[in-house]
PDB file of C-alpha atoms in Angstrom:
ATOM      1  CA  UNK A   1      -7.798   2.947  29.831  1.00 88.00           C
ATOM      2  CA  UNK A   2      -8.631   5.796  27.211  1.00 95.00           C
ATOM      3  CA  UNK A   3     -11.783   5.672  25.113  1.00 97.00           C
ATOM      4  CA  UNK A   4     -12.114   7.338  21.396  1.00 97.00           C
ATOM      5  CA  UNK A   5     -15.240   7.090  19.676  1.00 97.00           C
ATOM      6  CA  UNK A   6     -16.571   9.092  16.446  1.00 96.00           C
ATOM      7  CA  UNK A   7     -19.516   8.649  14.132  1.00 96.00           C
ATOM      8  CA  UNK A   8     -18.517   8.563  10.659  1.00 93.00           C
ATOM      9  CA  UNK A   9     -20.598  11.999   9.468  1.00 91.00           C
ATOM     10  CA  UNK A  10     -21.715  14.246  12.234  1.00 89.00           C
ATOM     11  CA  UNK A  11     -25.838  13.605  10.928  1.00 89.00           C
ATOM     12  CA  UNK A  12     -25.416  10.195  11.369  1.00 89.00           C
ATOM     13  CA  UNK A  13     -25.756   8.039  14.590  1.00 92.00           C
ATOM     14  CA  UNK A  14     -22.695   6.116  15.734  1.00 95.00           C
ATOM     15  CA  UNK A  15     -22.876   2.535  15.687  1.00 95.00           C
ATOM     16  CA  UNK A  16     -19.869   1.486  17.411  1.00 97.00           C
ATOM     17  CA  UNK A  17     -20.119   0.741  20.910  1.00 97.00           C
ATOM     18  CA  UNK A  18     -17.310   0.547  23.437  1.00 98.00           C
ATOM     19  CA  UNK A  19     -16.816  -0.673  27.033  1.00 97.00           C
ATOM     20  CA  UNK A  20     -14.367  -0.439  29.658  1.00 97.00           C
ATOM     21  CA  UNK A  21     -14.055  -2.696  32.504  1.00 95.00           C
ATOM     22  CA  UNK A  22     -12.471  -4.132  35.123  1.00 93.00           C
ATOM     23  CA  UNK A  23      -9.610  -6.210  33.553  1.00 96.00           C
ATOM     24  CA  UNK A  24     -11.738  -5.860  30.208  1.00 97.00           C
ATOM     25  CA  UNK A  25     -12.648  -4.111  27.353  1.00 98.00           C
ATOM     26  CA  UNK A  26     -15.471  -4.912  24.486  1.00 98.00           C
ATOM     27  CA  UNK A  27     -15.459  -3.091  21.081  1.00 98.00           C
ATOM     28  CA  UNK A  28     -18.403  -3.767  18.871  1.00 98.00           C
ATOM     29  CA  UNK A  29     -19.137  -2.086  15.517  1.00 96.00           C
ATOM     30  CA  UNK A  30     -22.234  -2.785  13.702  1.00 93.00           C
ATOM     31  CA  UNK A  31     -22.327  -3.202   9.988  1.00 85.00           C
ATOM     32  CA  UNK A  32     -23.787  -0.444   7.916  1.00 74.00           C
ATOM     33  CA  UNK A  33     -27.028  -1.068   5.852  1.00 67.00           C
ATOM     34  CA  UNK A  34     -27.190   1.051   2.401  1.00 58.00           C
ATOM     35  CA  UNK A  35     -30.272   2.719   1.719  1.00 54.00           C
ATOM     36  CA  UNK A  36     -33.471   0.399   0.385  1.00 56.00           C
ATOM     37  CA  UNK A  37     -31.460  -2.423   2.536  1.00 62.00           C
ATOM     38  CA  UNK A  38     -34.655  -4.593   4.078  1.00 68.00           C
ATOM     39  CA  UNK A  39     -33.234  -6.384   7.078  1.00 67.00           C
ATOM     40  CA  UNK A  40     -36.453  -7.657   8.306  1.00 73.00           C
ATOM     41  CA  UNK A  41     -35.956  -5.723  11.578  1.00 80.00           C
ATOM     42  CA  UNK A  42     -37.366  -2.760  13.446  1.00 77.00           C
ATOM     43  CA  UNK A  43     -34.528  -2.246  15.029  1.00 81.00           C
ATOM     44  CA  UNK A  44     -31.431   0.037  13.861  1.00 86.00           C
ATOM     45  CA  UNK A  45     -27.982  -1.375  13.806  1.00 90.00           C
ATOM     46  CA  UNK A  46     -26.891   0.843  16.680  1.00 92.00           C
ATOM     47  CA  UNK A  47     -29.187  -0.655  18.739  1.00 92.00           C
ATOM     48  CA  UNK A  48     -27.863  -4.584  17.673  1.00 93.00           C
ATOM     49  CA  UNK A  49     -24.479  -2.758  18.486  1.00 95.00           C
ATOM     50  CA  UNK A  50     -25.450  -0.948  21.978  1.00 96.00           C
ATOM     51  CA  UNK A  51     -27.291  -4.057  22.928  1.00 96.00           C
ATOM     52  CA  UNK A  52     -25.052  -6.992  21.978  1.00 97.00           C
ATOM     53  CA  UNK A  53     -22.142  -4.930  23.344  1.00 97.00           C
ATOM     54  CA  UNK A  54     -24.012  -4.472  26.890  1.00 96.00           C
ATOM     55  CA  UNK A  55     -24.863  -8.050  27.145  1.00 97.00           C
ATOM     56  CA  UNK A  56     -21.258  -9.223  26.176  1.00 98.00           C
ATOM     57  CA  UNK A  57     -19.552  -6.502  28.675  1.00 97.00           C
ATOM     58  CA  UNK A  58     -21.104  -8.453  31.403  1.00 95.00           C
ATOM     59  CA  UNK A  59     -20.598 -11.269  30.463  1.00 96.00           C
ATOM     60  CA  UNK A  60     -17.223 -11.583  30.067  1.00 97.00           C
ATOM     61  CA  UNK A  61     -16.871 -10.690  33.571  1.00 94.00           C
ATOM     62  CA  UNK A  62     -17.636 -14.249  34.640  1.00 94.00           C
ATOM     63  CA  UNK A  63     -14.102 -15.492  34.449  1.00 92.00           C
ATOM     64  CA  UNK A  64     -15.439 -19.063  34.572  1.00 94.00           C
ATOM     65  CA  UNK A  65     -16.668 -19.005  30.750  1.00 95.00           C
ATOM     66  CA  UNK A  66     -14.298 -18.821  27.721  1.00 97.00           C
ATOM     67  CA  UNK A  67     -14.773 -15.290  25.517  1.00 98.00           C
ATOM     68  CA  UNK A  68     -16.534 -17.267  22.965  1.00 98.00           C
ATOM     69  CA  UNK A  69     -18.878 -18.783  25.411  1.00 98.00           C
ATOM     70  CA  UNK A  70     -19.478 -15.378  26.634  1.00 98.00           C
ATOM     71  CA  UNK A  71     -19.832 -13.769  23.090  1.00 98.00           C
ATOM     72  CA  UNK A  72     -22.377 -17.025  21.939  1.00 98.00           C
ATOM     73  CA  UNK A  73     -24.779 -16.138  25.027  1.00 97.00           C
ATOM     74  CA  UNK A  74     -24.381 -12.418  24.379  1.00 97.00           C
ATOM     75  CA  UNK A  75     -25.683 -13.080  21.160  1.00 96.00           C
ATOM     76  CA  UNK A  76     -28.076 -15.844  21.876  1.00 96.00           C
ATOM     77  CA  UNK A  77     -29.632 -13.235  24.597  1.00 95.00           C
ATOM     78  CA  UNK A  78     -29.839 -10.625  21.371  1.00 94.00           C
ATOM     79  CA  UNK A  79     -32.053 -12.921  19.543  1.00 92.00           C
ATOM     80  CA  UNK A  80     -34.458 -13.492  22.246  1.00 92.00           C
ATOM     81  CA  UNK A  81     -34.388  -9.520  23.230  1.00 87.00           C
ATOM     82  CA  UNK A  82     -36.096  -9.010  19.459  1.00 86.00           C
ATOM     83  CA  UNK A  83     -36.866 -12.651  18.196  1.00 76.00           C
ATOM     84  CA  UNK A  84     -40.821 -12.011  19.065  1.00 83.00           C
ATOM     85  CA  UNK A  85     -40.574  -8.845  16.480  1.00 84.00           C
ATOM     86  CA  UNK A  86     -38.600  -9.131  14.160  1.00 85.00           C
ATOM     87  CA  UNK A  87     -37.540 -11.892  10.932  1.00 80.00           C
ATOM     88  CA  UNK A  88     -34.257 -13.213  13.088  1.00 79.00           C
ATOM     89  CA  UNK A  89     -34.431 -16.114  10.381  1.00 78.00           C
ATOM     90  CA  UNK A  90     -33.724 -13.041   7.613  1.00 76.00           C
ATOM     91  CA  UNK A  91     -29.878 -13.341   6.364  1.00 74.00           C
ATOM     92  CA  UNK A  92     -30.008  -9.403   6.307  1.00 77.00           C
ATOM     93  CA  UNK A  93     -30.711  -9.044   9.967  1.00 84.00           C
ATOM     94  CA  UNK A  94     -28.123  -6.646  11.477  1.00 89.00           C
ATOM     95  CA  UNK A  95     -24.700  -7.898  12.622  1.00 90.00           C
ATOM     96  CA  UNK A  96     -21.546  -6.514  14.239  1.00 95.00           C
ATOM     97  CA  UNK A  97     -17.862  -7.377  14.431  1.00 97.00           C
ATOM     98  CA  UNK A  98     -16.392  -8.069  17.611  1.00 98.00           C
ATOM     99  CA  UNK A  99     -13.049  -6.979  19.680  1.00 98.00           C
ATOM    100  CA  UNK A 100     -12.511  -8.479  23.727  1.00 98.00           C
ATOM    101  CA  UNK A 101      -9.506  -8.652  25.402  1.00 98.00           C
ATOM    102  CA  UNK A 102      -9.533  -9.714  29.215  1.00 98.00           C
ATOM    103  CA  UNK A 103      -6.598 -10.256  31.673  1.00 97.00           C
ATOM    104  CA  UNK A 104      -7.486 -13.614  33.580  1.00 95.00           C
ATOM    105  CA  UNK A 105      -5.392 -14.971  35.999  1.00 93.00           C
ATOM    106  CA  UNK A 106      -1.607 -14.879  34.506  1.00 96.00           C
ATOM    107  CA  UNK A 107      -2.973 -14.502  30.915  1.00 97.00           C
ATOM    108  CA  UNK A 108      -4.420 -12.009  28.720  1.00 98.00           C
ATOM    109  CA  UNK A 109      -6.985 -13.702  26.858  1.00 98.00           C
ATOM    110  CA  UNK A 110      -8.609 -11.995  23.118  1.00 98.00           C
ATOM    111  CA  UNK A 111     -11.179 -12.885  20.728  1.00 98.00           C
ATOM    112  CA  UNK A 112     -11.854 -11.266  17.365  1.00 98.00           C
ATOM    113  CA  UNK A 113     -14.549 -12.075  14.945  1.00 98.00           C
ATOM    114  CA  UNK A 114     -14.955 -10.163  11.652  1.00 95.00           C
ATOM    115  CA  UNK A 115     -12.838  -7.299  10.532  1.00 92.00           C
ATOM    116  CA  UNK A 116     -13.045  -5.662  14.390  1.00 96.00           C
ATOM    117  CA  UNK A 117      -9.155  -6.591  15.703  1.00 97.00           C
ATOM    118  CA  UNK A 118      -6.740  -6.712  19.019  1.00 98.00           C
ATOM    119  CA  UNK A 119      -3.365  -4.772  18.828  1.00 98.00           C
ATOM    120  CA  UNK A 120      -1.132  -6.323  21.599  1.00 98.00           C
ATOM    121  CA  UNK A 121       1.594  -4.228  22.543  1.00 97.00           C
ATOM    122  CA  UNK A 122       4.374  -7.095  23.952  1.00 96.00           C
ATOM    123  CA  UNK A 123       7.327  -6.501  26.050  1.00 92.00           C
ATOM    124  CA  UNK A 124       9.781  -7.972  23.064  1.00 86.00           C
ATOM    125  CA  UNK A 125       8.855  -8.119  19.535  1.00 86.00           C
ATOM    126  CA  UNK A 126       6.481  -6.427  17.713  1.00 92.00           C
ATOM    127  CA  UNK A 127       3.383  -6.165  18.320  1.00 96.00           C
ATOM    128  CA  UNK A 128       0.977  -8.790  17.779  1.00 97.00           C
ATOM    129  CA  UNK A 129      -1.937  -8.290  15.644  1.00 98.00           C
ATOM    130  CA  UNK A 130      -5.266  -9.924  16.020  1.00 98.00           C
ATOM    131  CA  UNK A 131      -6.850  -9.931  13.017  1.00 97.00           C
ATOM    132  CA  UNK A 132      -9.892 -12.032  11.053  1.00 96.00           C
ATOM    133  CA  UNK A 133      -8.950 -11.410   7.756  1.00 94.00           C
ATOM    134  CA  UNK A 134     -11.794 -14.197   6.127  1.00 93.00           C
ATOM    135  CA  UNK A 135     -13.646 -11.022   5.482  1.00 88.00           C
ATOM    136  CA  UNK A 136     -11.292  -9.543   3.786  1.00 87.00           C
ATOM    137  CA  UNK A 137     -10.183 -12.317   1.390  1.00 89.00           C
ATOM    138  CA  UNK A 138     -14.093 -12.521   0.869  1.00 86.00           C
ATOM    139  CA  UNK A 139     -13.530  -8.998  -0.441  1.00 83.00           C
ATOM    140  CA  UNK A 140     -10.731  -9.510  -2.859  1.00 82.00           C
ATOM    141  CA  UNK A 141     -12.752 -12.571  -4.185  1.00 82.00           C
ATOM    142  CA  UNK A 142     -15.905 -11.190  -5.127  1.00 78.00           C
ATOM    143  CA  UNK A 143     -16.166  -7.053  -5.455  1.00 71.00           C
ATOM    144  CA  UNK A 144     -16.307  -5.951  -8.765  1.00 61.00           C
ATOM    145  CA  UNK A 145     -14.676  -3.097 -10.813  1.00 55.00           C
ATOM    146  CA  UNK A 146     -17.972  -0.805  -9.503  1.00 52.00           C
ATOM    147  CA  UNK A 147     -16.980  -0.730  -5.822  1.00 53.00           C
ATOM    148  CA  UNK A 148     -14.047   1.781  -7.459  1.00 58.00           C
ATOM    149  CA  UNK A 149     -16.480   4.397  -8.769  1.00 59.00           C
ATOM    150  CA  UNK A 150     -16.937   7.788  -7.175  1.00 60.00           C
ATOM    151  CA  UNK A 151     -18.022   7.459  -3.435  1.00 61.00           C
ATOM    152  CA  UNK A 152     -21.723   9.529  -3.770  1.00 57.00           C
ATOM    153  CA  UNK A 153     -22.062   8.931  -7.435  1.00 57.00           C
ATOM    154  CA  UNK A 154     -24.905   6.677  -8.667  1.00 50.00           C
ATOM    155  CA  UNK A 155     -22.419   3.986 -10.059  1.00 49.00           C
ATOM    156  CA  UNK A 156     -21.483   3.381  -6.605  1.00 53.00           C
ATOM    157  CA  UNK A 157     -24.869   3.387  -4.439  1.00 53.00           C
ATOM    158  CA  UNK A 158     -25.980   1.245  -6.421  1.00 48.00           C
ATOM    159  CA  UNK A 159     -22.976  -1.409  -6.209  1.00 55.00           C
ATOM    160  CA  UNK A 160     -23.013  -0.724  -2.930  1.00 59.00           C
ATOM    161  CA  UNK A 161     -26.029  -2.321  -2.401  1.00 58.00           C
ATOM    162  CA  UNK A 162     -25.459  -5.063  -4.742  1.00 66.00           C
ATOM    163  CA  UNK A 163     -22.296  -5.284  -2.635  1.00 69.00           C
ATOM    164  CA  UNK A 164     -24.132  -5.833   0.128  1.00 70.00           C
ATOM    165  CA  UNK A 165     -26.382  -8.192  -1.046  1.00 74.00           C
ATOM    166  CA  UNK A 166     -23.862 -10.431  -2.761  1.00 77.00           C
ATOM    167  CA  UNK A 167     -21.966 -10.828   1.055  1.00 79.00           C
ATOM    168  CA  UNK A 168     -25.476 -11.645   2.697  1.00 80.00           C
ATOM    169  CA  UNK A 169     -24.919 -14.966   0.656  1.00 82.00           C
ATOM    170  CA  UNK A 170     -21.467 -15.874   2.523  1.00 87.00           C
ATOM    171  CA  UNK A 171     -22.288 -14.390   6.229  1.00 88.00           C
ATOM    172  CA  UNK A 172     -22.070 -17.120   8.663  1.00 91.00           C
ATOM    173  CA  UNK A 173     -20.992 -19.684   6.315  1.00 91.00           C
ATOM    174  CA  UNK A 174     -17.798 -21.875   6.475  1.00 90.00           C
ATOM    175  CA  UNK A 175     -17.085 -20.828   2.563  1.00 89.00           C
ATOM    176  CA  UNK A 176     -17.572 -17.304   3.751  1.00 90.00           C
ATOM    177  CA  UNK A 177     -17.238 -15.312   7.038  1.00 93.00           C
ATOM    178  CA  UNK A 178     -18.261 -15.305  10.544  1.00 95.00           C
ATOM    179  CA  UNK A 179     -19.837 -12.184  12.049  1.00 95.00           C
ATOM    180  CA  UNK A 180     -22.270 -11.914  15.824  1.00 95.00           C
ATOM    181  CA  UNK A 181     -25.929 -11.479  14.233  1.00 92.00           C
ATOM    182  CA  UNK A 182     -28.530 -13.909  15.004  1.00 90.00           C
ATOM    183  CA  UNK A 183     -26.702 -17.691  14.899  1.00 93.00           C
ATOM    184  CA  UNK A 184     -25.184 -17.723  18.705  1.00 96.00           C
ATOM    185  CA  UNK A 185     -22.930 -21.003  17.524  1.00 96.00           C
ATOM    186  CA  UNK A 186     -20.971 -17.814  15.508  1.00 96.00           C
ATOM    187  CA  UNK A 187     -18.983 -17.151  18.578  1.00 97.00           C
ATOM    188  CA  UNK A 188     -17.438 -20.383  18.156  1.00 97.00           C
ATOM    189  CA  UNK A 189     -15.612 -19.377  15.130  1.00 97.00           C
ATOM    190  CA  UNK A 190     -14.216 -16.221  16.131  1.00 98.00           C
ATOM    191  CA  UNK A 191     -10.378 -16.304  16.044  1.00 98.00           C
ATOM    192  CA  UNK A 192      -9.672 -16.862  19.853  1.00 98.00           C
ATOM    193  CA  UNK A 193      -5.929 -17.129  21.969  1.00 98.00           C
ATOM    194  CA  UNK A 194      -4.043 -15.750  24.985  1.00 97.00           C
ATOM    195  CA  UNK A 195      -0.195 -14.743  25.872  1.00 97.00           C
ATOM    196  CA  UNK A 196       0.899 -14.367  28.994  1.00 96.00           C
ATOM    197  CA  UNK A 197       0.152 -11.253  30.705  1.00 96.00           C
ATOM    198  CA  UNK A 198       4.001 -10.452  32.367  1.00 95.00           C
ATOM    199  CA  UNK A 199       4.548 -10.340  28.409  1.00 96.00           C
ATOM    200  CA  UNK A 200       1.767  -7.686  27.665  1.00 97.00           C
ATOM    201  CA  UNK A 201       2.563  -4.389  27.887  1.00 97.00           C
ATOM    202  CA  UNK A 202      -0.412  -2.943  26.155  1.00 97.00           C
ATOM    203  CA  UNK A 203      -3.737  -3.810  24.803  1.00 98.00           C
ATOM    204  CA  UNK A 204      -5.856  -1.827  22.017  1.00 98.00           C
ATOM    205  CA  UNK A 205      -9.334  -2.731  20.936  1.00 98.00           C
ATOM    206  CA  UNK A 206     -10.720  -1.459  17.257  1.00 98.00           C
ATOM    207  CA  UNK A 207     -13.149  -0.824  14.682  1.00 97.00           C
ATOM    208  CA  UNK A 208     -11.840  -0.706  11.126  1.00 95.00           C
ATOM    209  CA  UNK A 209     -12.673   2.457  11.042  1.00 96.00           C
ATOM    210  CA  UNK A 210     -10.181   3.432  13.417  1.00 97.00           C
ATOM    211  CA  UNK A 211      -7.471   0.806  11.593  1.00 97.00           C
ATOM    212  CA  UNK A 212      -7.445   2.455   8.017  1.00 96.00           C
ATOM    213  CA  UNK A 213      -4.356   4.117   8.425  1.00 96.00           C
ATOM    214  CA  UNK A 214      -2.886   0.774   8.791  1.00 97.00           C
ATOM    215  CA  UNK A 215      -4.791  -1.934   6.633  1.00 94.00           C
ATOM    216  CA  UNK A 216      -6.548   0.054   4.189  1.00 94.00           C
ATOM    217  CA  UNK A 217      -4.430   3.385   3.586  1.00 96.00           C
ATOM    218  CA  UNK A 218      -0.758   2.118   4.064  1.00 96.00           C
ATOM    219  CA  UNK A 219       0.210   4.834   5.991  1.00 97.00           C
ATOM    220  CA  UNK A 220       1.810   3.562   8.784  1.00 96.00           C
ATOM    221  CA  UNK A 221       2.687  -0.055  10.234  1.00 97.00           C
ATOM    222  CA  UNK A 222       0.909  -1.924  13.196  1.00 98.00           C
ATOM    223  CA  UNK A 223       4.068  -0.436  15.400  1.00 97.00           C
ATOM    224  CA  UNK A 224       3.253   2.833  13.743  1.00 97.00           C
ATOM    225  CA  UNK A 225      -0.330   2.518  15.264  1.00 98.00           C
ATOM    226  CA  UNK A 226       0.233   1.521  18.747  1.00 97.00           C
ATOM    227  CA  UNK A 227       3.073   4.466  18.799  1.00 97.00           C
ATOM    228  CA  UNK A 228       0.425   6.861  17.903  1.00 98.00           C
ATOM    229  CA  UNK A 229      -1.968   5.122  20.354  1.00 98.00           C
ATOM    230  CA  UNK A 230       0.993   5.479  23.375  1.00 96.00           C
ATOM    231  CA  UNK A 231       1.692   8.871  22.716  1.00 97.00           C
ATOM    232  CA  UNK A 232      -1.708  10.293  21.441  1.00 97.00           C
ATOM    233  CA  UNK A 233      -3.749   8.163  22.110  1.00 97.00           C
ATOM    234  CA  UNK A 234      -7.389   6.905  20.653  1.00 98.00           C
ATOM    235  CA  UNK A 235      -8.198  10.873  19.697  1.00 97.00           C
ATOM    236  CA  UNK A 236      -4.697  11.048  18.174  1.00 98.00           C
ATOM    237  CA  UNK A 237      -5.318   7.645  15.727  1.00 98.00           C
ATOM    238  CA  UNK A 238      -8.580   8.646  14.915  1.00 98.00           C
ATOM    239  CA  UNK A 239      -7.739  12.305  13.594  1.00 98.00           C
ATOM    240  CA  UNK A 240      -4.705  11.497  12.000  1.00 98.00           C
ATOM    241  CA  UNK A 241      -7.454   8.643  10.025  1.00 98.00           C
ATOM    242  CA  UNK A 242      -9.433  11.816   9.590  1.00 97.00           C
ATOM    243  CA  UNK A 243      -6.975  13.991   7.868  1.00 97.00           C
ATOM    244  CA  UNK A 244      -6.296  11.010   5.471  1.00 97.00           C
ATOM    245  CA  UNK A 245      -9.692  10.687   4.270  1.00 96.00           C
ATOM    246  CA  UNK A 246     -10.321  14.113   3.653  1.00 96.00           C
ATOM    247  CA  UNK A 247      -7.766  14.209   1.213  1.00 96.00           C
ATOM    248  CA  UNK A 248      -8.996  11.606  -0.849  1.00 94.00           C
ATOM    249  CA  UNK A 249     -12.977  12.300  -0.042  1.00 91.00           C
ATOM    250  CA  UNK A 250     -13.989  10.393  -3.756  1.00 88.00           C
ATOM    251  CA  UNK A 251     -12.253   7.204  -2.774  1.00 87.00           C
ATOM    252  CA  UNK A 252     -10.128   7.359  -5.869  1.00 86.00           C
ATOM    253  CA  UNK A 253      -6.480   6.835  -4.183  1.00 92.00           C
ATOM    254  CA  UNK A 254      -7.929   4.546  -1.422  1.00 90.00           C
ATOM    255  CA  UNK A 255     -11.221   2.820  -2.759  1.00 85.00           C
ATOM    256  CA  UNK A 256     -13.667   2.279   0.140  1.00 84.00           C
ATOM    257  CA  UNK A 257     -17.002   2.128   0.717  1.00 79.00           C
ATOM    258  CA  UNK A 258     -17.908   4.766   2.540  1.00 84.00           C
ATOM    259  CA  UNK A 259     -15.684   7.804   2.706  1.00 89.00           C
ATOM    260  CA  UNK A 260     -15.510   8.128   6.233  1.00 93.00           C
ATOM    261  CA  UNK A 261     -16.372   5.314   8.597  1.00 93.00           C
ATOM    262  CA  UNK A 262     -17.436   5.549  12.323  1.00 96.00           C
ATOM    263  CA  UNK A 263     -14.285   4.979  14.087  1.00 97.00           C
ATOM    264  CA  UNK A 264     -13.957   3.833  17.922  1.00 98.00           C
ATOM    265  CA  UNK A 265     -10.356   2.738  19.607  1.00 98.00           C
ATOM    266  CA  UNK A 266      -9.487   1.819  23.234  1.00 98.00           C
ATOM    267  CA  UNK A 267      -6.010   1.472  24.627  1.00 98.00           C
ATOM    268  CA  UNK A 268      -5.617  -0.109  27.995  1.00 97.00           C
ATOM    269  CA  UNK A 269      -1.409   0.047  29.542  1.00 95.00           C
ATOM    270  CA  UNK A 270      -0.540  -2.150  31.647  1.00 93.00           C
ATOM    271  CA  UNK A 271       2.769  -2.065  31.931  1.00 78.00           C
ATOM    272  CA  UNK A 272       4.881   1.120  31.518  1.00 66.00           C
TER     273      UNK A 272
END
């Protein structure tokens, strides 16, 4: 398996998390907070990310329990690792998106939940992509015309938090989106399925910061990705995502929140 991880802008700490294991990988990325964002916890994001994503890597080594059984008691575990001091009752406690695949017996099971996702490389077809896209049509329902302004100008902090604020409403809500932050029964929404694993030939786990090139810039297809992925690898996707965003560092040809997002891939072959 190969590993690519990188922070978003060099001064800031990377709140992706990644794990490799036997038969198994876990990608996590927490969800950004803009600044004078109260989440009711003394904890950063990173460490909702670092810890959640510990908890869930062994977890999901117990073959016996589904991925969202292991993700809900990953989660559940989170709560009581901070529930004495922090406001885990606060809609604006820190969250993350999650990414698991795991080869079980003669199948390779995934589970996505938020705008994390699963590439599957298969032996015919294309490749299948995992994605939870009720995020996403979220987006297109409610952002405004400000969430195009200048990335760094005032316009745009500002609607960024508002942003923010307005999706706090809709987390964890059936009229909304799903996301691992402090309701366990979460996991059980998380888009969940298996192929079997003679037909796998490949399996990459993502942040969306490492899917841009794809979902958000339009530069290449999911079979574009994986290529880059098999021949490059996770380093390879992740500068080619850098050398987009630098050329369009306001976020005028490619509106985004942030112009450069931390980014973490792994790619796991399993069949040549």
């Amino acid at each position: 398996m190969a590993v690519g991880t990188e922070p978003g802008e060099p001064d800031r700490e990377n709140e992706d998390f990644a794990a490799v294991l036997p038969g198994a990988v876990v990608v996590i990325d927490g969800a950004s907070a803009p600044a004078g964002w109260e989440s009711g916890c003394s904890h950063s994001v990173a460490w909702y990310a670092r810890t959640l994503g510990g908890l869930l890597a062994g977890a999901v080594t117990d073959r016996s329990s589904t991925l969202a059984e292991a993700l809900e008691s990953a989660i559940e575990r989170v709560v009581l690792a901070h529930g004495d001091t922090c406001d885990v009752g606060s809609p604006h406690s820190p969250s993350a998106t999650v990414a698991v695949a795991r080869a079980t017996g003669d199948r390779l099971e995934y589970l996505v939940l938020a705008d994390a996702m699963v590439l599957l490389g298969r032996a015919s077809g294309e490749p299948l992509a995992v994605i939870d896209d009720r995020l996403e049509v979220l987006r297109r329902r409610i952002d405004t015309g400000e969430e195009i302004a200048p990335i760094g100008s005032d316009v745009r902090s500002f609607a960024s938090l508002s942003r923010v604020e307005k999706f706090a409403a809709y987390r964890n809500r059936t009229e909304g989106f799903w996301v691992a932050s402090t309701q366990p029964a979460a996991a059980r929404e998380a888009v969940t399925g298996a192929l079997p694993l003679a037909d796998v030939v490949s399996v990459s786990a993502m942040t969306d910061g490492a899917t841009r090139l794809v979902d958000l810039f339009g530069l290449c297809t999911w079979a574009g990705a994986l290529d880059v992925l098999t021949r490059e690898g996770p380093a390879g996707l992740i500068r080619r995502t850098r050398e987009a965003e630098a050329t369009d560092p306001d976020g005028k040809r490619w509106p985004r929140p942030k112009r450069r997002d931390d980014a973490t891939a792994v790619h796991w072959t399993l069949q040549d």
